[in-house]
Short mmCIF file of C-alpha atoms and ligand atoms in Angstrom, two decimals:
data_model
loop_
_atom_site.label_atom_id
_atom_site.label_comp_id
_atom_site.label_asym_id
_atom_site.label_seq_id
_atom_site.Cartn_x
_atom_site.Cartn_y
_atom_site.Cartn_z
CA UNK A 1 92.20 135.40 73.46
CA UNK A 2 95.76 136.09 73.08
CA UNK A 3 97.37 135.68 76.64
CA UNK A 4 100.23 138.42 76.98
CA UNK A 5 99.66 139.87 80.81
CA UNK A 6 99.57 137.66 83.81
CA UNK A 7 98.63 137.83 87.19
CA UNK A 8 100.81 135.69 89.94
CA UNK A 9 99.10 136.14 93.36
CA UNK A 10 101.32 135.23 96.04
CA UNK A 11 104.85 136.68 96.33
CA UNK A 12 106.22 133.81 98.37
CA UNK A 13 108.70 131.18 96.85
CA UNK A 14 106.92 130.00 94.10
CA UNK A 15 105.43 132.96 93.53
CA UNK A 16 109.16 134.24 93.35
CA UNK A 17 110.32 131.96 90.63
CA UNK A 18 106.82 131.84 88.54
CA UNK A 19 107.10 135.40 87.75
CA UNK A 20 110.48 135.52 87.09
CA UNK A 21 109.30 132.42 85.12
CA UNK A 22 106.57 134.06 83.07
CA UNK A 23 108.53 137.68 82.58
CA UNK A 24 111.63 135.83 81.21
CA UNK A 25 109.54 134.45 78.65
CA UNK A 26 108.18 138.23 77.48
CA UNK A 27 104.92 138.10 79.32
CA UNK A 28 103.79 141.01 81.63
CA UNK A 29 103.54 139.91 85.32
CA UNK A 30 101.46 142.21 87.97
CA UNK A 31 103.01 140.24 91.09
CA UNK A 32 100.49 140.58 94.13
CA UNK A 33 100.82 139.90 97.27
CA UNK A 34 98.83 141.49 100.77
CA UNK A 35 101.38 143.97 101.59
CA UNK A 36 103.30 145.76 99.85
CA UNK A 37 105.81 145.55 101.83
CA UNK A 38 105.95 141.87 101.05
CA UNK A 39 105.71 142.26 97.18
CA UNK A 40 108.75 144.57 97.57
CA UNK A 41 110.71 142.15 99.41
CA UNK A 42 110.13 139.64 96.80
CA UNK A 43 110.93 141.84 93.61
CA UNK A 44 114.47 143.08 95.11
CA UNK A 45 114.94 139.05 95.66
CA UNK A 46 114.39 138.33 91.52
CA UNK A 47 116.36 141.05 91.03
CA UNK A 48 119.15 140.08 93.11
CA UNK A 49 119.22 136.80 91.88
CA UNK A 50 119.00 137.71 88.01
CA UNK A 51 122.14 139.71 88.91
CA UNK A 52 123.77 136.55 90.25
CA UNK A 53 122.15 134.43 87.22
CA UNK A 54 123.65 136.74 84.83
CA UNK A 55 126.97 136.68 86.52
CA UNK A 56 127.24 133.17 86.97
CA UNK A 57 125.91 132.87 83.11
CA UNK A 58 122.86 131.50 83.69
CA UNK A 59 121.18 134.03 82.58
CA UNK A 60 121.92 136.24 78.97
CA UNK A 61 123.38 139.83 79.73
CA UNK A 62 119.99 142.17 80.27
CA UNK A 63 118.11 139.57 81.58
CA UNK A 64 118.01 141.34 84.81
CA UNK A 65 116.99 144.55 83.25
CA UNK A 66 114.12 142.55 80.74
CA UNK A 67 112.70 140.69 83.23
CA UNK A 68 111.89 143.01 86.04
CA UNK A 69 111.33 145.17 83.74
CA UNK A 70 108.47 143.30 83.06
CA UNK A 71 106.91 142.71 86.42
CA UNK A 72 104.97 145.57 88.21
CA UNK A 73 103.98 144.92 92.09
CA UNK A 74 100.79 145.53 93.90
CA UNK A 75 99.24 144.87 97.12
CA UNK A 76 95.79 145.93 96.06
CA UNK A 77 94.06 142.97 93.90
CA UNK A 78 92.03 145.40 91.98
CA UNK A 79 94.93 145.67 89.93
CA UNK A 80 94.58 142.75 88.90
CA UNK A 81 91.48 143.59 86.78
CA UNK A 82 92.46 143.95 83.54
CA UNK A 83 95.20 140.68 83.54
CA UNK A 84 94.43 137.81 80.55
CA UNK A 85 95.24 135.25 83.45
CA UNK A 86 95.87 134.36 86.78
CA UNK A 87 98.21 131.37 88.26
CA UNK A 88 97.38 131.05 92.10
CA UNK A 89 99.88 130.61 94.49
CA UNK A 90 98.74 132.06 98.11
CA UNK A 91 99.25 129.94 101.44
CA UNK A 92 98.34 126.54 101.04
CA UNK A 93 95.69 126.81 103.31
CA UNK A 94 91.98 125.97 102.09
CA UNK A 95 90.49 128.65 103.97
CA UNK A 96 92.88 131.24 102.61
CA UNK A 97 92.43 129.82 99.01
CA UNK A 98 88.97 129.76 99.61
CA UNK A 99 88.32 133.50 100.52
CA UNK A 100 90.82 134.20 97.27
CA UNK A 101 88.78 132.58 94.89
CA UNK A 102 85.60 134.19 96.68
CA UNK A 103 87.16 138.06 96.07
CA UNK A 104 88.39 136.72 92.56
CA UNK A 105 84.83 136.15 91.18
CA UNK A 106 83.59 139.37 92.30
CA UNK A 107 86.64 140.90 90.15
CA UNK A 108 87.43 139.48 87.27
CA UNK A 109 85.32 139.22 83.54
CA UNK A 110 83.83 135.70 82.86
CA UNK A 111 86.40 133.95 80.58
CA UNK A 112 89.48 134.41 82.65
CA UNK A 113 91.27 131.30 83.49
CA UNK A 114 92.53 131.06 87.19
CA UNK A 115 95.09 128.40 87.84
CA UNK A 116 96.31 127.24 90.91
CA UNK A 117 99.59 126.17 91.82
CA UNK A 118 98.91 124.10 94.92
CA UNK A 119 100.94 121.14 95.82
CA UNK A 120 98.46 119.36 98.50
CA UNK A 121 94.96 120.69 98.53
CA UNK A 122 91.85 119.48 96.16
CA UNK A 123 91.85 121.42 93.06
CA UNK A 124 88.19 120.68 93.10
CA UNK A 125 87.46 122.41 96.25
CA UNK A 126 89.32 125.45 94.89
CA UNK A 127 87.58 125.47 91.92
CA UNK A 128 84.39 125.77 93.86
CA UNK A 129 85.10 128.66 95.78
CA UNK A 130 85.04 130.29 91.85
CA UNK A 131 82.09 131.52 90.50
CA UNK A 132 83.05 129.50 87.42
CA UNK A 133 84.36 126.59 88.12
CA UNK A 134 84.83 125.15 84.94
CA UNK A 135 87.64 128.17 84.39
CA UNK A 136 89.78 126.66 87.34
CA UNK A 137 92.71 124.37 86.97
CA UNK A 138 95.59 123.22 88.32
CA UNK A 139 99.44 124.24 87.09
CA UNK A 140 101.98 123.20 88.92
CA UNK A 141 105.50 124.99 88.81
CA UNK A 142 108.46 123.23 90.32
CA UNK A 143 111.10 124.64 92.72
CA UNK A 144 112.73 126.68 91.50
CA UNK A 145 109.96 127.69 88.77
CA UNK A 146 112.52 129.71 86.78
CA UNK A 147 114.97 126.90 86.44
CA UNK A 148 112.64 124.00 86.24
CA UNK A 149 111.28 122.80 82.95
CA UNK A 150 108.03 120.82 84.06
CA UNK A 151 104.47 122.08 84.67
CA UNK A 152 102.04 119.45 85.63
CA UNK A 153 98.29 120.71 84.42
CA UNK A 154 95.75 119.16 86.34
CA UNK A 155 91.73 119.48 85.70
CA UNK A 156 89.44 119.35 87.99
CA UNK A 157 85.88 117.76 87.76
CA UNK A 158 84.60 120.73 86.89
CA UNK A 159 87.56 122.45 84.46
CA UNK A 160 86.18 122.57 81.20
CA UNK A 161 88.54 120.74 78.35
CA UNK A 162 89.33 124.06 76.22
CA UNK A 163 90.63 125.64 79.65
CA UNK A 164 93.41 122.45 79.87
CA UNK A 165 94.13 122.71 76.31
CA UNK A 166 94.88 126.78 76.63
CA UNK A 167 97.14 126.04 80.05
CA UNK A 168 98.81 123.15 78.23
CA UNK A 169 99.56 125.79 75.23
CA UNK A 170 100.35 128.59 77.29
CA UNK A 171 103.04 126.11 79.24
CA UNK A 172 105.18 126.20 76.12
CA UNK A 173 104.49 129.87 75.28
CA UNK A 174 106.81 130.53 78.42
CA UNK A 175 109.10 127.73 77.42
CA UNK A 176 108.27 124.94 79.77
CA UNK A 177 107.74 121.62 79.55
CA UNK A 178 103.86 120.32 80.31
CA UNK A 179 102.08 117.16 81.28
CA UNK A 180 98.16 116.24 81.66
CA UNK A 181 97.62 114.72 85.01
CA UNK A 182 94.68 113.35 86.39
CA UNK A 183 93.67 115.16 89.79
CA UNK A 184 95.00 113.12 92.59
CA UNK A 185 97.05 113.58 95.82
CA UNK A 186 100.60 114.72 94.95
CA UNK A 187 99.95 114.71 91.18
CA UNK A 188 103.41 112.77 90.03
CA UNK A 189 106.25 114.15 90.85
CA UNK A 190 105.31 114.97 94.78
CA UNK A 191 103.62 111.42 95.15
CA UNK A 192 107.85 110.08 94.40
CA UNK A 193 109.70 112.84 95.45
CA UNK A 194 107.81 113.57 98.75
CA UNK A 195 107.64 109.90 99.80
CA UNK A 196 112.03 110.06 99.46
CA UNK A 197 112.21 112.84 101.54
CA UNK A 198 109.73 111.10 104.11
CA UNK A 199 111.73 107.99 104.03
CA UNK A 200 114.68 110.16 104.35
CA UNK A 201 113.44 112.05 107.63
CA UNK A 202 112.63 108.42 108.94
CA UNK A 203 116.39 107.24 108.66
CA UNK A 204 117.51 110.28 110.08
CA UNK A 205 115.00 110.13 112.98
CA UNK A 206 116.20 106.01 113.60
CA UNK A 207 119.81 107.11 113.49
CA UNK A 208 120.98 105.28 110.99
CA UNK A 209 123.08 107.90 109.49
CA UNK A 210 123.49 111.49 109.51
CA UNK A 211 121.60 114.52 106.80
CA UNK A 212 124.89 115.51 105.50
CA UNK A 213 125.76 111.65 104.59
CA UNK A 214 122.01 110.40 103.48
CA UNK A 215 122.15 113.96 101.19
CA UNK A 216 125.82 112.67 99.65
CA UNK A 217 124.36 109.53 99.42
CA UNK A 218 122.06 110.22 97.30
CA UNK A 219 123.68 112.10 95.24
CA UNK A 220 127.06 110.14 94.87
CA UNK A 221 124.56 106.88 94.99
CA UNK A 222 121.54 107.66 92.90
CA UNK A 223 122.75 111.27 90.88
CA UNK A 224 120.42 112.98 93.01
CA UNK A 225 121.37 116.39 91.79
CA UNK A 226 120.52 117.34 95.35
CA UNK A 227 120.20 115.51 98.63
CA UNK A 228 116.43 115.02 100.32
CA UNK A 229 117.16 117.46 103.02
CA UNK A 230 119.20 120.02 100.90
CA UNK A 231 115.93 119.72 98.52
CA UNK A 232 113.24 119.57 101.18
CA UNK A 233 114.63 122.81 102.65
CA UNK A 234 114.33 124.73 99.50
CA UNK A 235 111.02 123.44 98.77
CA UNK A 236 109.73 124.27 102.47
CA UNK A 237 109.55 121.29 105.28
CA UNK A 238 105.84 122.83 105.44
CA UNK A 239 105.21 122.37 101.78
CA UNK A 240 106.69 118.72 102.32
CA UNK A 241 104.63 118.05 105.61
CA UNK A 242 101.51 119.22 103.94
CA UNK A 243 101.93 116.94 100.84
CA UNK A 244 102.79 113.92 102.93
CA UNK A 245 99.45 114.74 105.31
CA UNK A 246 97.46 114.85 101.79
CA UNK A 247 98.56 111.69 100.63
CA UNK A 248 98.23 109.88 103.90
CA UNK A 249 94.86 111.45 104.46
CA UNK A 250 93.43 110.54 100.72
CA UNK A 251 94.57 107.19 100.82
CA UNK A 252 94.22 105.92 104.32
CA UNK A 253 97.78 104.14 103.22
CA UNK A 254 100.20 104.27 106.60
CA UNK A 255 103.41 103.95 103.78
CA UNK A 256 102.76 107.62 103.62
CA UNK A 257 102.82 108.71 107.07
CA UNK A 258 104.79 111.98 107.75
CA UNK A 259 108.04 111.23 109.71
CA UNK A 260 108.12 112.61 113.37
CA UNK A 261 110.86 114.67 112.65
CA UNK A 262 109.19 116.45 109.81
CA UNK A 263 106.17 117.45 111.82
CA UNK A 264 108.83 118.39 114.69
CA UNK A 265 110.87 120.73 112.56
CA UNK A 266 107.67 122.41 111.28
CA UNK A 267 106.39 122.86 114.98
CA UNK A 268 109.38 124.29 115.46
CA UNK A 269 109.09 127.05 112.88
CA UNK A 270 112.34 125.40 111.37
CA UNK A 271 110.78 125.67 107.66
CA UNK A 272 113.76 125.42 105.64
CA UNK A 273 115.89 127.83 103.74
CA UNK A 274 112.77 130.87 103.85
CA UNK A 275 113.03 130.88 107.70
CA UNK A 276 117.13 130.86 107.78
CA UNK A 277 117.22 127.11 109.57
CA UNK A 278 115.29 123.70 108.59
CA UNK A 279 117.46 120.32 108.42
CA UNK A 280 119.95 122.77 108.12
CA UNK A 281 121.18 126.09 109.37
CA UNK A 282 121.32 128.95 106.63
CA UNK A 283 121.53 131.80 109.55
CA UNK A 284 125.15 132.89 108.52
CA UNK A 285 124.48 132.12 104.39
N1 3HC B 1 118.52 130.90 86.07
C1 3HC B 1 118.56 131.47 87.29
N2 3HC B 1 119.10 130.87 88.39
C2 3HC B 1 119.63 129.64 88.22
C3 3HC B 1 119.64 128.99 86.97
C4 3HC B 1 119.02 129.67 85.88
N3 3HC B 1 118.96 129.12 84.67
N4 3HC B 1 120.20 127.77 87.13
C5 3HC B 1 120.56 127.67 88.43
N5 3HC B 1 120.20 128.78 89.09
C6 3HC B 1 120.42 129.11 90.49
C7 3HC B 1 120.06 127.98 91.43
O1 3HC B 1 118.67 128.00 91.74
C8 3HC B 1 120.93 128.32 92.64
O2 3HC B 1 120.29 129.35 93.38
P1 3HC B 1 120.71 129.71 94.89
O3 3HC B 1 121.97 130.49 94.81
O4 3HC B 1 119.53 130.52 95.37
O5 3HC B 1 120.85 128.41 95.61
C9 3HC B 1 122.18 128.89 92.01
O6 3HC B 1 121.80 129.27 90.68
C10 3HC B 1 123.36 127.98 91.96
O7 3HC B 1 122.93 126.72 91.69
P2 3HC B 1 123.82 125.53 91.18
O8 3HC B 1 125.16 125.96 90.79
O9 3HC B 1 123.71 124.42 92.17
O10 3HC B 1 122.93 125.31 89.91
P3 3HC B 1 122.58 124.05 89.16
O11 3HC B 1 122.14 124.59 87.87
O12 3HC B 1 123.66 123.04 89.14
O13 3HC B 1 121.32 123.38 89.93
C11 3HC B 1 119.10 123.18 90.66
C12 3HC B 1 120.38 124.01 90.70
C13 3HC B 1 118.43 123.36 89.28
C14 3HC B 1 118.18 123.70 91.73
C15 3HC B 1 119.43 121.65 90.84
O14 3HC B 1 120.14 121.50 92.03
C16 3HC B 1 118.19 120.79 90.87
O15 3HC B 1 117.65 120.40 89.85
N6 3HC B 1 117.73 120.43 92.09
C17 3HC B 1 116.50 119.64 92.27
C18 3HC B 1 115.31 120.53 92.24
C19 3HC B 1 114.02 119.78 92.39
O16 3HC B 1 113.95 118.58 92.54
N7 3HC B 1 112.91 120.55 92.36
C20 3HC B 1 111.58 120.02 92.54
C21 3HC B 1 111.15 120.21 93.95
S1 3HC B 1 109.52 119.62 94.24
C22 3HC B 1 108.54 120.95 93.96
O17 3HC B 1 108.97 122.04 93.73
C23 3HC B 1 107.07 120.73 94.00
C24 3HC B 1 106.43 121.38 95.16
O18 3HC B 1 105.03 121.25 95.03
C25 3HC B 1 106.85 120.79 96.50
#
C-alpha cells in the first residue's frame, strides 16, 4: 500500500515539527489534537515559523504556502479514518497512550500501521493497548523533527518484521535518516544525550559553575551545537525527567538517577521553552 496521507496525533512539540516534517516532504498530514483550539494554535505556529525559515533561507520560497498547504486540522479522531498511517505522539503518559490505542482499534481498517513516537514508555505496552499489536512500532523523531535528520525505528515484541521494513522505507520517503534499534530504555540517542543533561543539572545543583557557562562550555569545549540546558529546554525538562526516570527504573542503575534540580524545575511547572521559563527565562522572547 502506497503511503501518501498521514495521521500525526498530538499537536504538541513534536507533533509540531513531525508534520511540518511529513508535509515538507509532499505527504498529506490530518494533524489531531483534543481541541481544536489546540490544533489551531499549533498550525499558526508551523506557519509562523516556515515564514521565518523561508526568510532566514532555511526553507525554499513557497515552502510556507506547500507545506501547510498540506496539513488539514481536526479535533475529532474520526477524521482520521481514511489516513494510510498514523505516527503517535500524545502525552507521554501510559494511561493516556493507553486509552489512544484503545479508541484507535475501534477506528481504523486492519493493516494500518500505528507508530509511536515516545521517548520513555514501553513500546510493548503500547502496542498492547492495539487490537493488533504486531502493526505497532516505535519511530522516533528528534527535536526539532523538521530540522533533524534521524528517526530511530524500534519494534516491539510483538511488531511484525514487514511493519519495520515499511517504517524504515517510509523514513527516507520523507527524507530522513533511519536506524533499527532494539527496544530498550532511551533507545540511543536519549540513553547519551539524557544522561549529559543529567550530569549537567548535577553540576549546576553542586555549584560548580553556572547554566550559562556549563552551556558555553560545551559548546566552545566539546562543539556542542547547543548547551545541555539551552537543549533540555527545547526538548521539555518533563520529556528529560521522564527519560531519566525510565532508565533509572529499567535498570535499577543509580548512574542514572534524575538530578534534584530536574525534578524541582518540573514540580515547578518550569518545563522549558513551551511554558515561557525552564533553566531559563523565555517570558520576554
Ligand atoms: N527549517 C526550519 N527551521 C529551521 C531550519 C530548517 N531547515 N534550520 C534551523 N531552523 C530553526 C531552528 O529550529 C531555530 O528555531 P527557533 O527560532 O524556534 O529557535 C531557528 O531556525 C534558528 O536556529 P539557528 O540559527 O540556531 O539554526 P541552526 O541551524 O544553526 O541550528 C538546531 C538549530 C538544528 C536546533 C541546532 O542548534 C541543533 O542541532 N541543536 C541540537 C538539537 C538536538 O540535539 N536535538 C535532539 C534532542 S533529543 C530529542 O529530541 C529526543 C526526545 O525524545 C527527547
Amino acid at each position: 500500500m502506497s503511503i501518501d496521507k498521514i495521521a500525526v496525533l498530538g499537536a504538541g512539540t513534536m507533533g509540531m515539527g513531525i508534520a511540518w516534517a511529513v508535509a515538507a516532504a509532499g505527504k498529506k498530514v490530518v494533524l489531531y489534537d483534543l481541541t481544536q483550539e489546540i490544533v489551531d494554535k499549533t498550525l499558526s505556529r508551523i506557519g509562523r515559523g516556515l515564514e521565518k525559515a523561508e526568510e532566514r533561507g532555511q526553507a525554499p520560497e513557497g515552502a510556507k504556502a506547500f507545506v501547510t498547504g498540506n496539513i488539514t486540522g481536526t479535533a475529532n479522531l474520526e477524521d482520521i479514518k481514511d489516513v494510510d498511517f498514523i505516527i503517535e505522539t500524545v502525552l507521554e503518559k501510559i494511561e493516556v497512550k493507553k486509552d489512544v490505542y484503545g479508541k484507535l482499534s475501534n477506528i481504523l481498517d486492519d493493516d494500518i500501521i500505528v507508530a509511536t513516537n515516545t521517548s520513555s514508555l514501553s513500546i510493548t505496552e503500547i502496542a498492547s493497548a492495539y487490537k493488533k499489536p504486531e502493526n505497532v512500532v516505535g519511530m522516533h523523531f528528534f527535536n526539532p523533527a523538521m530540522v533533524m535528520p534521524l528517526i530511530e525505528v524500534i519494534p516491539c515484541i510483538q511488531t511484525a518484521p514487514e511493519v519495520v521494513d515499511t517504517v524504515m522505507e517510509l523514513s527516507k520517503a520523507i527524507g530522513k535518516k533511519p536506524i533499527k534499534v532494539k527496544e530498550g530504555p532511551g533507545f540511543v540517542v536519549n540513553r547519551i544525550l539524557v544522561p549529559g543533561m543529567n550530569e549537567a543539572a548535577f553540576i549546576l545543583h553542586e555549584g560548580l559553575a553556572t547554566a550559562e557557562d556549563i552551556d558555553n562550555a560545551m559548546k566552545m569545549g566539546a562543539g556542542w551545537p547547543m548547551g545541555p540546558f539551552t537543549l533540555c529546554d527545547m526538548v521539555g525538562i518533563d520529556i528529560a525527567l521522564a527519560v531519566a526516570e525510565t532508565l533509572y527504573e529499567e535498570t535499577g542503575d543509580p548512574k542514572y538517577r534524575p538530578a534534584p534540580n530536574i525534578k524541582q524545575h518540573v514540580r515547578a511547572g518550569w518545563l522549558g521553552r513551551k511554558t515561557k521559563r525552564g533553566w531559563y527565562d523565555y517570558s520576554k522572547k
